[in-house]
Coordinates of C-alpha atoms in Angstrom, one line a residue:
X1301 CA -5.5 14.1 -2.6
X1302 CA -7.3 13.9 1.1
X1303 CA -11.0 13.2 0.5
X1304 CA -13.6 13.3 3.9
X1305 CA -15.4 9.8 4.9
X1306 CA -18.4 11.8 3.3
X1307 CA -16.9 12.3 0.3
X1308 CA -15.6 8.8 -0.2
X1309 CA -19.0 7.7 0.0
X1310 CA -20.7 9.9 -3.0
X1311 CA -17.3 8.7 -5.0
X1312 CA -18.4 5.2 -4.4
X1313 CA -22.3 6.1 -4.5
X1314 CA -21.5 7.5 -8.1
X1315 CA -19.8 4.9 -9.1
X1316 CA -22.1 2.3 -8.3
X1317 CA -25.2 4.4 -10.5
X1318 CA -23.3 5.5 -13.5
X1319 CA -24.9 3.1 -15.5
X1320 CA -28.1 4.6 -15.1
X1321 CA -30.0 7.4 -17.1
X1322 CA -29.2 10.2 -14.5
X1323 CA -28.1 10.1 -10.8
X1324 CA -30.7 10.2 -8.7
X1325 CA -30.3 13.1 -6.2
X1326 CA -32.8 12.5 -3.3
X1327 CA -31.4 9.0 -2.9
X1328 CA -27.7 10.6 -3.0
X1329 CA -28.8 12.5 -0.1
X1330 CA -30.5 9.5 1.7
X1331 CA -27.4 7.7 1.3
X1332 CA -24.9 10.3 2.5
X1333 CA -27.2 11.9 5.3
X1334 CA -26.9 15.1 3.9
X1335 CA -28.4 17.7 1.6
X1336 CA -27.9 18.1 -1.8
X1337 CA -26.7 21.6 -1.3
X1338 CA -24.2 20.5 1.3
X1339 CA -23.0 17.7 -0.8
X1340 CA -22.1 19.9 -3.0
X1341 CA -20.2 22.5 -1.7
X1342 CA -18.0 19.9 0.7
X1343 CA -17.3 17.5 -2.5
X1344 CA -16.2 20.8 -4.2
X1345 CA -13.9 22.0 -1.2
X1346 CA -12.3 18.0 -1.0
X1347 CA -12.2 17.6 -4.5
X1348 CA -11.6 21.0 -6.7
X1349 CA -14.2 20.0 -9.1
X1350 CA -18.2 20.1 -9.1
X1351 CA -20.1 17.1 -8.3
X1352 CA -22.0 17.5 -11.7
X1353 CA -18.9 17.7 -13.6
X1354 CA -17.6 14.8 -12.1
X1355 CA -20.5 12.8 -13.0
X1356 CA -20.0 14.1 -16.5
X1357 CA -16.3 12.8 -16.8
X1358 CA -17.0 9.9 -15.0
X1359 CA -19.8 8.6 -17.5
X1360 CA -17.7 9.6 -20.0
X1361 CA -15.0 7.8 -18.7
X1362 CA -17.1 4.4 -18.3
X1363 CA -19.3 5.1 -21.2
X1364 CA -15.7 5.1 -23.2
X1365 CA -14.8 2.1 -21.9
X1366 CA -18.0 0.6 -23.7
X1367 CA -17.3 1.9 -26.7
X1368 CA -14.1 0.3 -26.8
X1369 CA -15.4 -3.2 -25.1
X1370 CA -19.0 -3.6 -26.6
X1371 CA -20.6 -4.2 -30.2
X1372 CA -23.1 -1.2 -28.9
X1373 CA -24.0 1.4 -31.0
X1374 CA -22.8 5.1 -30.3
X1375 CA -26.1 6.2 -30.3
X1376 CA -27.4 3.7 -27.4
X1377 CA -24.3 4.1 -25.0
X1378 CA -25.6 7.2 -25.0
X1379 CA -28.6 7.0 -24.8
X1380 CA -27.5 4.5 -21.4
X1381 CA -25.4 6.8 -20.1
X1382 CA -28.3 9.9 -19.8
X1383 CA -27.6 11.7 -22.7
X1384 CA -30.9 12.8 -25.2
X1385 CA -28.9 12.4 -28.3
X1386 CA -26.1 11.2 -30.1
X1387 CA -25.0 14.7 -30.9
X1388 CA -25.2 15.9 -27.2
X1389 CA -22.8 12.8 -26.3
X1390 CA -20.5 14.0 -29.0
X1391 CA -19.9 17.3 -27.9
X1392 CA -19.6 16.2 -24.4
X1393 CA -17.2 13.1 -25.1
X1394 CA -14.9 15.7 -27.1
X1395 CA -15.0 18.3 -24.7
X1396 CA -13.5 15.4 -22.2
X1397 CA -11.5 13.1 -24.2
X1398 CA -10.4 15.7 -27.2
X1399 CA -11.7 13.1 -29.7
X1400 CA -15.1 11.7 -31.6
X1401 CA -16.6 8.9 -30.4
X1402 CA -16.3 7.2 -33.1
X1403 CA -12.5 8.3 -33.9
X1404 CA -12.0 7.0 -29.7
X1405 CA -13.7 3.1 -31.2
X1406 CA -11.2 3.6 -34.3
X1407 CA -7.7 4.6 -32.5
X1408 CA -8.1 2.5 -29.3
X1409 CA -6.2 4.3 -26.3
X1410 CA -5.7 2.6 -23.0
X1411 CA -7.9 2.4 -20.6
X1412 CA -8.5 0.7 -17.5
X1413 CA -9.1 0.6 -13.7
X1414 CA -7.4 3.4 -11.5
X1415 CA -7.7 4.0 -7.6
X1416 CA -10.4 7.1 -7.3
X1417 CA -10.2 6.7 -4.0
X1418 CA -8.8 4.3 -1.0
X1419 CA -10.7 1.4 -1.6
X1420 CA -12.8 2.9 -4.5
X1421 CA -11.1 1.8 -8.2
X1422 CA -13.0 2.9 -11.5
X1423 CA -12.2 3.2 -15.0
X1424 CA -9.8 5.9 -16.8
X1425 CA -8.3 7.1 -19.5
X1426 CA -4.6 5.3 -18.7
X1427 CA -0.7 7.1 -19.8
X1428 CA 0.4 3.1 -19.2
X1429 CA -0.1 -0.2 -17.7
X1430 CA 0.8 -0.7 -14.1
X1431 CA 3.8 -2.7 -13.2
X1432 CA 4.5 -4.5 -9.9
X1433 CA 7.4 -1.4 -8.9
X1434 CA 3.6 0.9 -9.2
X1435 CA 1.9 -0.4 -6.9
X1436 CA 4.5 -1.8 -3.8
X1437 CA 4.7 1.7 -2.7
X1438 CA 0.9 2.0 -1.3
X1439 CA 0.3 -1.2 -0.3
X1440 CA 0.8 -0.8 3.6
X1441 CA -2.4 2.1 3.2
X1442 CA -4.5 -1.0 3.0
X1443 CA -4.2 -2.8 6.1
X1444 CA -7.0 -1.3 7.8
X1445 CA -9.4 -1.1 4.8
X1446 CA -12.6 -3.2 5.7
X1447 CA -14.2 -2.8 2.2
X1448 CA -12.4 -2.6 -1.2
X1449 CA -14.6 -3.0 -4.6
X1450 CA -13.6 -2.6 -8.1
X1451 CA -16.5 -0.8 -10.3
X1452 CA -16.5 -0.8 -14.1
X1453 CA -15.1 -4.9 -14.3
X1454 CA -17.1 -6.1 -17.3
X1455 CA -20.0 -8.3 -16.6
X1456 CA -20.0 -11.8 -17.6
X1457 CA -22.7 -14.1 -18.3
X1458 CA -23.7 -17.3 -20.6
X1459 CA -23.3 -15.8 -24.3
X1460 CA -20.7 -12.9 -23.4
X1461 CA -18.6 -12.4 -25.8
X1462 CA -20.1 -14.6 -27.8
X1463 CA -18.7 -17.1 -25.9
X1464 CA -19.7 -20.5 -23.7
X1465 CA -16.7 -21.1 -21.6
X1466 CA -16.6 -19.7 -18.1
X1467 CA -13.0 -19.5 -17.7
X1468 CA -12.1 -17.2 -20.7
X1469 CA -15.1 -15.0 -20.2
X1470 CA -13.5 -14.1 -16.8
X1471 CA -10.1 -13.7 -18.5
X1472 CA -10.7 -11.3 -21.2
X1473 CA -13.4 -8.9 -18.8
X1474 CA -10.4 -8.9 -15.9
X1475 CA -7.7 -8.5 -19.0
X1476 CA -10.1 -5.1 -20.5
X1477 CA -10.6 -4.3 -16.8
X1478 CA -6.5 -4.0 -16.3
X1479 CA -5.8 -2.4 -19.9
X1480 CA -5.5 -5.7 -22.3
X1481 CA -8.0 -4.9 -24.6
X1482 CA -8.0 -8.7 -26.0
X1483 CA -10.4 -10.5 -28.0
X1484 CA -12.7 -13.5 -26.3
X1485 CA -10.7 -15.8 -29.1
X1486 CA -7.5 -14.8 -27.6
X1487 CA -8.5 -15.4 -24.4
X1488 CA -9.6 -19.3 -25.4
X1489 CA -6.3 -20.4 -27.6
X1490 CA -4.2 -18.8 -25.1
X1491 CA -5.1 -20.9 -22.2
X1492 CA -5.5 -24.2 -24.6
X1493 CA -8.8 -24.4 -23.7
X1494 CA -10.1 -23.5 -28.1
X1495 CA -8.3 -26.8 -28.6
X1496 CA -9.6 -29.1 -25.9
X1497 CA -12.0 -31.8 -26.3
X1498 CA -12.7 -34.9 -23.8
X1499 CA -15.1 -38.0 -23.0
X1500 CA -15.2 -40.0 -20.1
X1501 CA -15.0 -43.6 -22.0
X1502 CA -16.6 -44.9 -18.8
X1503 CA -19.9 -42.8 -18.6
X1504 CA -22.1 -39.6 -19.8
X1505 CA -19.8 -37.0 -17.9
X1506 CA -21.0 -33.8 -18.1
X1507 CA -18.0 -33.0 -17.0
X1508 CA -15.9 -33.4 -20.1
X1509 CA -16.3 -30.1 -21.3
X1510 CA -14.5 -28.5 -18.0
X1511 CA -11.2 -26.6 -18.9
X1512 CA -9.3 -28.1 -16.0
X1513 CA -9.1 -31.2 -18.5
X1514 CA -6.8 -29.0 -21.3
X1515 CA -3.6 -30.4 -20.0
X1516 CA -2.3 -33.0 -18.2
X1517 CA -1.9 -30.6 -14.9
X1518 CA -5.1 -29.5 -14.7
X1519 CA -3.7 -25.9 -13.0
X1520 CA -1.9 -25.3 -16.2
X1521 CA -5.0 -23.8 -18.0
X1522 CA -5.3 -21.3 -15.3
X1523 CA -1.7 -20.1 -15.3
X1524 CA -1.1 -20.1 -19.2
X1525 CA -4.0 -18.3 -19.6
X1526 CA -2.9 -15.3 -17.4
X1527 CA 1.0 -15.3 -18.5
X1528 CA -0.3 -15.2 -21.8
X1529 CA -0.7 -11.7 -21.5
X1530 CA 2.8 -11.8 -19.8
X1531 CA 1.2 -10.7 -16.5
X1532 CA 1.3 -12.6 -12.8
X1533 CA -0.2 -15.5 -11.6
X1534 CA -1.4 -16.2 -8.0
X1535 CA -3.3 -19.3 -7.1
X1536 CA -4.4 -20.9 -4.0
X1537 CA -6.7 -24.1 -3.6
X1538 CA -9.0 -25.0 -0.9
X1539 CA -7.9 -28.8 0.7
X1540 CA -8.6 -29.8 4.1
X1541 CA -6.2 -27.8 6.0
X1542 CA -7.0 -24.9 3.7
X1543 CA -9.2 -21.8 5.9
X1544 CA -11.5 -19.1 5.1
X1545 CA -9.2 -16.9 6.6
X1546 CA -6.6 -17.5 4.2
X1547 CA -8.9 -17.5 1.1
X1548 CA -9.9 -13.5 2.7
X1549 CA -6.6 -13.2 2.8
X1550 CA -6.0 -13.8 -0.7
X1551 CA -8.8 -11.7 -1.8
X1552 CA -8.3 -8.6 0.0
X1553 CA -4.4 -8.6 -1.1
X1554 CA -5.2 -8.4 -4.8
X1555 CA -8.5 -6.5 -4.5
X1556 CA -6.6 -4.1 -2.4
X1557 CA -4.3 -3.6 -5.2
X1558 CA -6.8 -3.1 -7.8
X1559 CA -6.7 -6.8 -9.6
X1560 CA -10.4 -8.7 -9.6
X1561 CA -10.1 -12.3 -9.0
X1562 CA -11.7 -15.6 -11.0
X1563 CA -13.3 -18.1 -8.5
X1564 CA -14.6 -21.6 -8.8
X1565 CA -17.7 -21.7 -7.2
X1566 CA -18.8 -18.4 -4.8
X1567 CA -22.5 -19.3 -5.6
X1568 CA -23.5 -22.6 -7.7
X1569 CA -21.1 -25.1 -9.5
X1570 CA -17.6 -24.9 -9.7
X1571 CA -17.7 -22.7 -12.9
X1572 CA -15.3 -19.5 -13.0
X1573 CA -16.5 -16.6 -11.2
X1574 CA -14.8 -13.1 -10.9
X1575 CA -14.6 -11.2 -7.3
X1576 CA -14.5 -7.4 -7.7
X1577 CA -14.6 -6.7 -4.2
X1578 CA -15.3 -7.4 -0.8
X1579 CA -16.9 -5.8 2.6
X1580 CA -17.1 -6.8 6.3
X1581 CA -13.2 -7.3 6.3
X1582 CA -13.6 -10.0 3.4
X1583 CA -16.8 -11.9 5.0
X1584 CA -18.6 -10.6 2.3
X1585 CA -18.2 -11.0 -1.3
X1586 CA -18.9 -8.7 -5.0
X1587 CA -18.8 -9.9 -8.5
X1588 CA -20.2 -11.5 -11.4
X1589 CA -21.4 -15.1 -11.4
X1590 CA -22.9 -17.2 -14.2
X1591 CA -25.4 -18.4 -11.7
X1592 CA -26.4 -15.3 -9.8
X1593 CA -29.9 -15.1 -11.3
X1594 CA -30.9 -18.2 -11.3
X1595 CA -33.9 -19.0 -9.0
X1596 CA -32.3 -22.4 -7.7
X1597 CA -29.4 -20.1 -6.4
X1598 CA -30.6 -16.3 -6.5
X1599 CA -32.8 -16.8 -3.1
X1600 CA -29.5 -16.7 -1.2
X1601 CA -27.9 -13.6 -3.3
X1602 CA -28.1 -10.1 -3.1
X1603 CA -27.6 -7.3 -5.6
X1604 CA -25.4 -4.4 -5.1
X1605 CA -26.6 -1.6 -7.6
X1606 CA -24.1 -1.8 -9.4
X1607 CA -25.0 -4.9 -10.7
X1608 CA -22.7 -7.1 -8.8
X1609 CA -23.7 -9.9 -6.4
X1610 CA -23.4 -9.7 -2.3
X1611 CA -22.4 -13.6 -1.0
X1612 CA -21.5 -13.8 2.8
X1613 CA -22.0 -17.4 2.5
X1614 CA -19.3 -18.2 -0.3
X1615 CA -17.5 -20.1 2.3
X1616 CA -20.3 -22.4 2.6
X1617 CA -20.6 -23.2 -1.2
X1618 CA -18.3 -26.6 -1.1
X1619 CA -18.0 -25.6 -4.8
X1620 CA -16.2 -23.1 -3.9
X1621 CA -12.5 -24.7 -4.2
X1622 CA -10.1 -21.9 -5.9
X1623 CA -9.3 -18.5 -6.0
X1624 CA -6.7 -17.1 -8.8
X1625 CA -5.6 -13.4 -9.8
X1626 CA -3.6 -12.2 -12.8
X1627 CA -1.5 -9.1 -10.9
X1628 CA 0.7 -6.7 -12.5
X1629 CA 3.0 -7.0 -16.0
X1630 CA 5.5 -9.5 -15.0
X1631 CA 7.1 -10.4 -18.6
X1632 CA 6.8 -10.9 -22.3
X1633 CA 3.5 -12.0 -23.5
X1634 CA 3.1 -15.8 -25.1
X1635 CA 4.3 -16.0 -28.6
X1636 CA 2.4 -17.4 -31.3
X1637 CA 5.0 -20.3 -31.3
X1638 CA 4.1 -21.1 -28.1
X1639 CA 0.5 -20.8 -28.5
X1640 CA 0.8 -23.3 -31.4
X1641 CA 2.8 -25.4 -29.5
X1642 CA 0.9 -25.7 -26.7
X1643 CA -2.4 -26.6 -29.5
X1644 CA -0.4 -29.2 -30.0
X1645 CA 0.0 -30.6 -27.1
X1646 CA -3.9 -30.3 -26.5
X1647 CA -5.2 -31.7 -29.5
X1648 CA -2.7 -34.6 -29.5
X1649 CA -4.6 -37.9 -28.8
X1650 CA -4.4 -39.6 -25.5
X1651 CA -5.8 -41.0 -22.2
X1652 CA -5.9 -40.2 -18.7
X1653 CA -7.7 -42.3 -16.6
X1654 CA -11.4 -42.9 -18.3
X1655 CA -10.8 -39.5 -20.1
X1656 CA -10.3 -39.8 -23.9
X1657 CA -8.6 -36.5 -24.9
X1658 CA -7.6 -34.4 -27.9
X1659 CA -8.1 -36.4 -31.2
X1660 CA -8.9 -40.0 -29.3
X1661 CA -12.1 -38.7 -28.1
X1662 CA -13.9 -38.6 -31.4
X1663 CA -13.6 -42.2 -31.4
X1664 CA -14.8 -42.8 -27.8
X1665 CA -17.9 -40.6 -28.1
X1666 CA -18.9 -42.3 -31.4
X1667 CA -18.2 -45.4 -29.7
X1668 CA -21.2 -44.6 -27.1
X1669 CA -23.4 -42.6 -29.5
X1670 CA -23.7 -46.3 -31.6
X1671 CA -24.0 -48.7 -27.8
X1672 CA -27.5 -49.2 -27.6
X1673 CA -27.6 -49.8 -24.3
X1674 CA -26.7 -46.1 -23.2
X1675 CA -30.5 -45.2 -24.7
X1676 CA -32.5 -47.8 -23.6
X1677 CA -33.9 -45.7 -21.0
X1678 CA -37.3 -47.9 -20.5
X1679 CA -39.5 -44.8 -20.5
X1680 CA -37.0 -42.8 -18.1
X1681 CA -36.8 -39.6 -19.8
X1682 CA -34.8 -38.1 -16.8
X1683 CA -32.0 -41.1 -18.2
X1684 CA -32.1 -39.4 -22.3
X1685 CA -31.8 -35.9 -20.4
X1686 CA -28.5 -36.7 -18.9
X1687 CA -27.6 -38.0 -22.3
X1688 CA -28.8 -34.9 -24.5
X1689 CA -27.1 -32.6 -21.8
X1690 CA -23.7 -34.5 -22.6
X1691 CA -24.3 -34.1 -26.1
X1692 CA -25.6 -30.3 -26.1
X1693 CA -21.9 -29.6 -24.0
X1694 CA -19.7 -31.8 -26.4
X1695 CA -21.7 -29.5 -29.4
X1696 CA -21.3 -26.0 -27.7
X1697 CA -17.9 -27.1 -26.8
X1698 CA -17.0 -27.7 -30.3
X1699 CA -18.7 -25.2 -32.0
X1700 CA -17.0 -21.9 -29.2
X1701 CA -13.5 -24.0 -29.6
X1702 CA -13.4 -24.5 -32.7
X1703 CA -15.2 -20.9 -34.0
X1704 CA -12.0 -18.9 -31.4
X1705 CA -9.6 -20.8 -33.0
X1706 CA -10.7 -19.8 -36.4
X1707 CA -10.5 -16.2 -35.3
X1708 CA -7.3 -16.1 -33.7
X1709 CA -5.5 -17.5 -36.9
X1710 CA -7.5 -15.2 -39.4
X1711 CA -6.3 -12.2 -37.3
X1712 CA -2.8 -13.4 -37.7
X1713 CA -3.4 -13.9 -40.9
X1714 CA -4.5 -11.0 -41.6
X1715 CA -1.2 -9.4 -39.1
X1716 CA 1.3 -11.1 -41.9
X1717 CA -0.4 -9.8 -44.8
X1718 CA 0.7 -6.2 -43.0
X1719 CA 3.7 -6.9 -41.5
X1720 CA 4.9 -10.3 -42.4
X1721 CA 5.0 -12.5 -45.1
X1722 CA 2.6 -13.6 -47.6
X1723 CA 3.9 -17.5 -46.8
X1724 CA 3.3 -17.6 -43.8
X1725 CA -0.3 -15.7 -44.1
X1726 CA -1.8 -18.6 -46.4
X1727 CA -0.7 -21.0 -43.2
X1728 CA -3.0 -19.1 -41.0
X1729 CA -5.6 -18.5 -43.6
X1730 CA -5.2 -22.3 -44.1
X1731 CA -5.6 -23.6 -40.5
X1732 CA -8.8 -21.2 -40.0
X1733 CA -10.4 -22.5 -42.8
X1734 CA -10.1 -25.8 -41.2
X1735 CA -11.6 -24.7 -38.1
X1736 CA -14.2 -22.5 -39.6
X1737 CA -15.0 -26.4 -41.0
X1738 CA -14.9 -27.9 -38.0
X1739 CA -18.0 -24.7 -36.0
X1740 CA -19.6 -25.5 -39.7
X1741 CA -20.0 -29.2 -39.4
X1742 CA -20.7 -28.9 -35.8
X1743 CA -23.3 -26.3 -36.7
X1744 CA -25.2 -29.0 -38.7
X1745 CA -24.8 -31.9 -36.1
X1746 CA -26.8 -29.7 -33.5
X1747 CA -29.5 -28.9 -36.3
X1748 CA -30.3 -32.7 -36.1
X1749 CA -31.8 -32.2 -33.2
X1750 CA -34.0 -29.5 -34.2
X1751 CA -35.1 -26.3 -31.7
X1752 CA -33.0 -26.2 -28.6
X1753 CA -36.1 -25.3 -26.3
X1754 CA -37.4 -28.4 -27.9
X1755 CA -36.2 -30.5 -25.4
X1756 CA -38.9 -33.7 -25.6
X1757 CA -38.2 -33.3 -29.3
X1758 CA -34.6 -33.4 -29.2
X1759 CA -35.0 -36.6 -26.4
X1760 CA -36.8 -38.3 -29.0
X1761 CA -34.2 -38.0 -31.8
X1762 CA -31.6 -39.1 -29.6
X1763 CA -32.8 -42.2 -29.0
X1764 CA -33.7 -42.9 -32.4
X1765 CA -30.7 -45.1 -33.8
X1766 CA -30.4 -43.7 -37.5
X1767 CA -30.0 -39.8 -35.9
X1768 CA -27.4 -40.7 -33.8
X1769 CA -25.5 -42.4 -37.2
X1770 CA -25.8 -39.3 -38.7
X1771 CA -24.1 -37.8 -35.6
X1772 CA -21.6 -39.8 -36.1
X1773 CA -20.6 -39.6 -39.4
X1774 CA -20.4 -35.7 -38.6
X1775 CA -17.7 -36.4 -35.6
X1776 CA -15.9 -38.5 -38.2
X1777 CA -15.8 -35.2 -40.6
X1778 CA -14.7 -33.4 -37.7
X1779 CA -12.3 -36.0 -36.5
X1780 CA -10.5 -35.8 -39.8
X1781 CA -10.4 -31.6 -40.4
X1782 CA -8.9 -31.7 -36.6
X1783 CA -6.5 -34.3 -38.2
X1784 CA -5.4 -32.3 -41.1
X1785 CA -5.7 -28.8 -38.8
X1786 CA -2.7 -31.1 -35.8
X1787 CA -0.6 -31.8 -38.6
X1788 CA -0.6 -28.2 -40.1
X1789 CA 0.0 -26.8 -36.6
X1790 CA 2.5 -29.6 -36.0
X1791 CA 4.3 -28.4 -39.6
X1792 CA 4.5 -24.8 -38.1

């Protein structure tokens, strides 16, 4: 279908304010530079359908997406999406979809981004997932596009999910953004990163918690965790010959082609970031960003209205040191063998360099919970902060790890009780109860430390000796039901 510049920009202006109680008419108009009535009549002329309908189906569409991807209520996603009550967002999501909301939540259909327009992509109801053969067709309509943004790519943030780990956040919202539909603990085990856990024998690293330490190769995280769901990997990392111009490049490719990217960096640390777009030819950045909101980094963001962030001076950001995209369905998805094995692999014990990983790490962080001379900070409480902040990551590691790994092997328990056998259910059931023992125990080291927001409180227990035994004895218990849960896994 040929739309008109003019109506290409209401698509896009609708898309970026469907969150919102109603569209907002007189700013449509200030946008556009024309009148309502005139929007109207040429978006019906380009289009074949009314601009209010469309902004029925299109909340709809989004709105359905949410009820698929959120723990939301029906009654508030409609109440979000402009509707006065649950029953008016009934009859209007069954006059569009043919279906209940409630029966849509229960039966699951695909959904997922679609092109509405040249460099305008949204969410819709989907007949199939899109292959690579889809989309080489239309690539070459792209080559003059100086904008290109996704709308409707879930927003991540700390807590999504339910969730602490950067990285598999921004898997599972691209996955449900391309049709996946996977859970946040598929998302961790898949990629290895449920399994992990490392300390620097050498120092308080904060970074032990990164997922770039899962394997050996520290790329491997990355790629499992997108040909996991038996889709394309593309990668490219910033070195010293390494240009802006060929970071853009890589960008507008797979934004062009629909697929968001995950980032390190864009604004703050090198935490995963997802792009959903760009503007100014690629100068100019959109997406979600763990940091975006925070003051220390916020002053040099802007906010599109849809939500997302505006960077123009990613580039900048020395952080900023990958880009990745999982593209179209390229092969099989990663069998649960394969999952396990790779567990395996992660949990076994071993060093690299200072790095303690898998079960030898338990050891070397009691080691340096019980040295006295990592506390004796002489009245520096900026020296027990570094400390606790260590501590707090090594926890929330355990305790997100640890908690997805649990869930992953009581849905596949729960799988072979259907359409398996009952054997091979009690493993599962089995190996989640020692994980769901492992968030437990973890779950009471943290509570030694009291409130959380209780930071000169926490401080003080950490220095004091008999706390930190405790502590210890607890990654001993944890130690020994990661033991028992690498031998099980080793078994299967």
């Amino acid at each position: 279908m040929s739309y008109s510049v003019p109506t290409h920009a209401v698509i896009a202006y609708i898309e970026r304010h469907l969150k919102e109680e109603k569209i907002d008419y007189e700013a449509l108009e200030r946008s556009v530079g024309y009148s309502y009535a005139h929007i109207r009549d040429f978006f019906r002329r380009n289009t074949g359908d009314s601009l209010a309908h469309y902004v029925r189906v299109r909340k709809i569409c989004v709105s359905a997406f949410e009820l698929l991807h959120s723990e939301k209520t029906v009654l508030e996603i409609a109440l979000q999406y402009g509707f006065s009550s649950h029953e008016s967002y009934t009859r209007a999501f069954k006059a569009i979809t043919g279906s209940t909301p409630y029966a849509f939540r229960k039966a699951r259909p695909l959904m997922g981004k679609e092109e509405l327009v040249t460099g305008v992509y949204g969410i819709r109801f989907l007949k199939q997932k899109e292959r690579r053969s889809d989309i080489e067709m239309k690539t070459e309509k792209y080559k003059d596009n100086d904008s290109t943004v996704l709308y409707g790519v879930p927003e991540i943030a700390w807590g999504t999910y339910g969730g602490n780990t950067p990285f598999p956040m921004c898997l599972k919202a691209c996955a449900d953004y391309l049709g996946e539909d996977v859970e946040y603990a598929f998302s961790m085990v898949s990629c290895g990163a449920a399994f992990r856990f490392t300390w620097n024998e050498e120092d308080w690293d904060l970074g032990n918690v990164d997922v770039y330490h899962t394997f050996r190769e520290s790329n491997d995280v990355y790629r499992l965790g997108v040909e996991a769901l038996g889709r394309e990997f593309d990668m490219l990392e910033r070195n010293k010959e390494t240009t802006k111009e060929e970071f853009i490049r890589f960008i507008r490719k797979h934004v062009d082609e629909g697929y968001p990217c995950i980032a390190l960096g864009i604004i703050g640390p090198p935490e995963a970031c997802i792009i959903t777009g760009y503007r100014d030819n690629g100068n100019t950045l959109l997406g979600w960003n763990l940091f975006q909101k925070e003051p220390m980094f916020a002053g040099s963001v802007q906010t599109d209205d849809s939500g997302y962030f505006i960077c123009s001076n990613w580039w900048e950001n020395t952080d900023t040191h990958v880009v990745m995209c999982m593209g179209a369905i390229a092969a099989e998805r990663l069998s649960v063998k394969d999952i396990v094995k790779n567990a395996v692999l992660v949990m076994t014990g071993r060093k690299e360099g200072n790095y303690c990983k898998g079960i030898k790490a338990f050891d070397a962080w009691k080691k340096m919970l019980l040295e006295e001379r990592w506390f004796h900070a002489g009245g520096n409480d900026s020296v027990l902060f570094g400390r606790m902040l260590c501590q707090n990551d090594a926890m929330y590691c355990l305790s997100d790890g640890s908690g997805s790994a649990a869930a992953y092997f009581r849905g596949l328990a729960e799988q072979e009780v259907l359409t398996g056998t009952k054997e091979t259910a009690v493993k599962y059931r089995e190996l989640a109860a020692l994980f769901s023992r492992v968030k437990e125990v973890t779950g009471r080291m943290q509570e030694l430390f009291g409130d959380s927001r209780d930071m000169d409180g926490s401080l003080s227990k950490l220095a004091d000796s008999s706390v930190r035994e405790k502590v210890c004895s607890y990654i001993e218990e944890i130690k020994q039901q990661e033991e028992k849960a690498l031998r099980f896994m080793g078994e299967l």
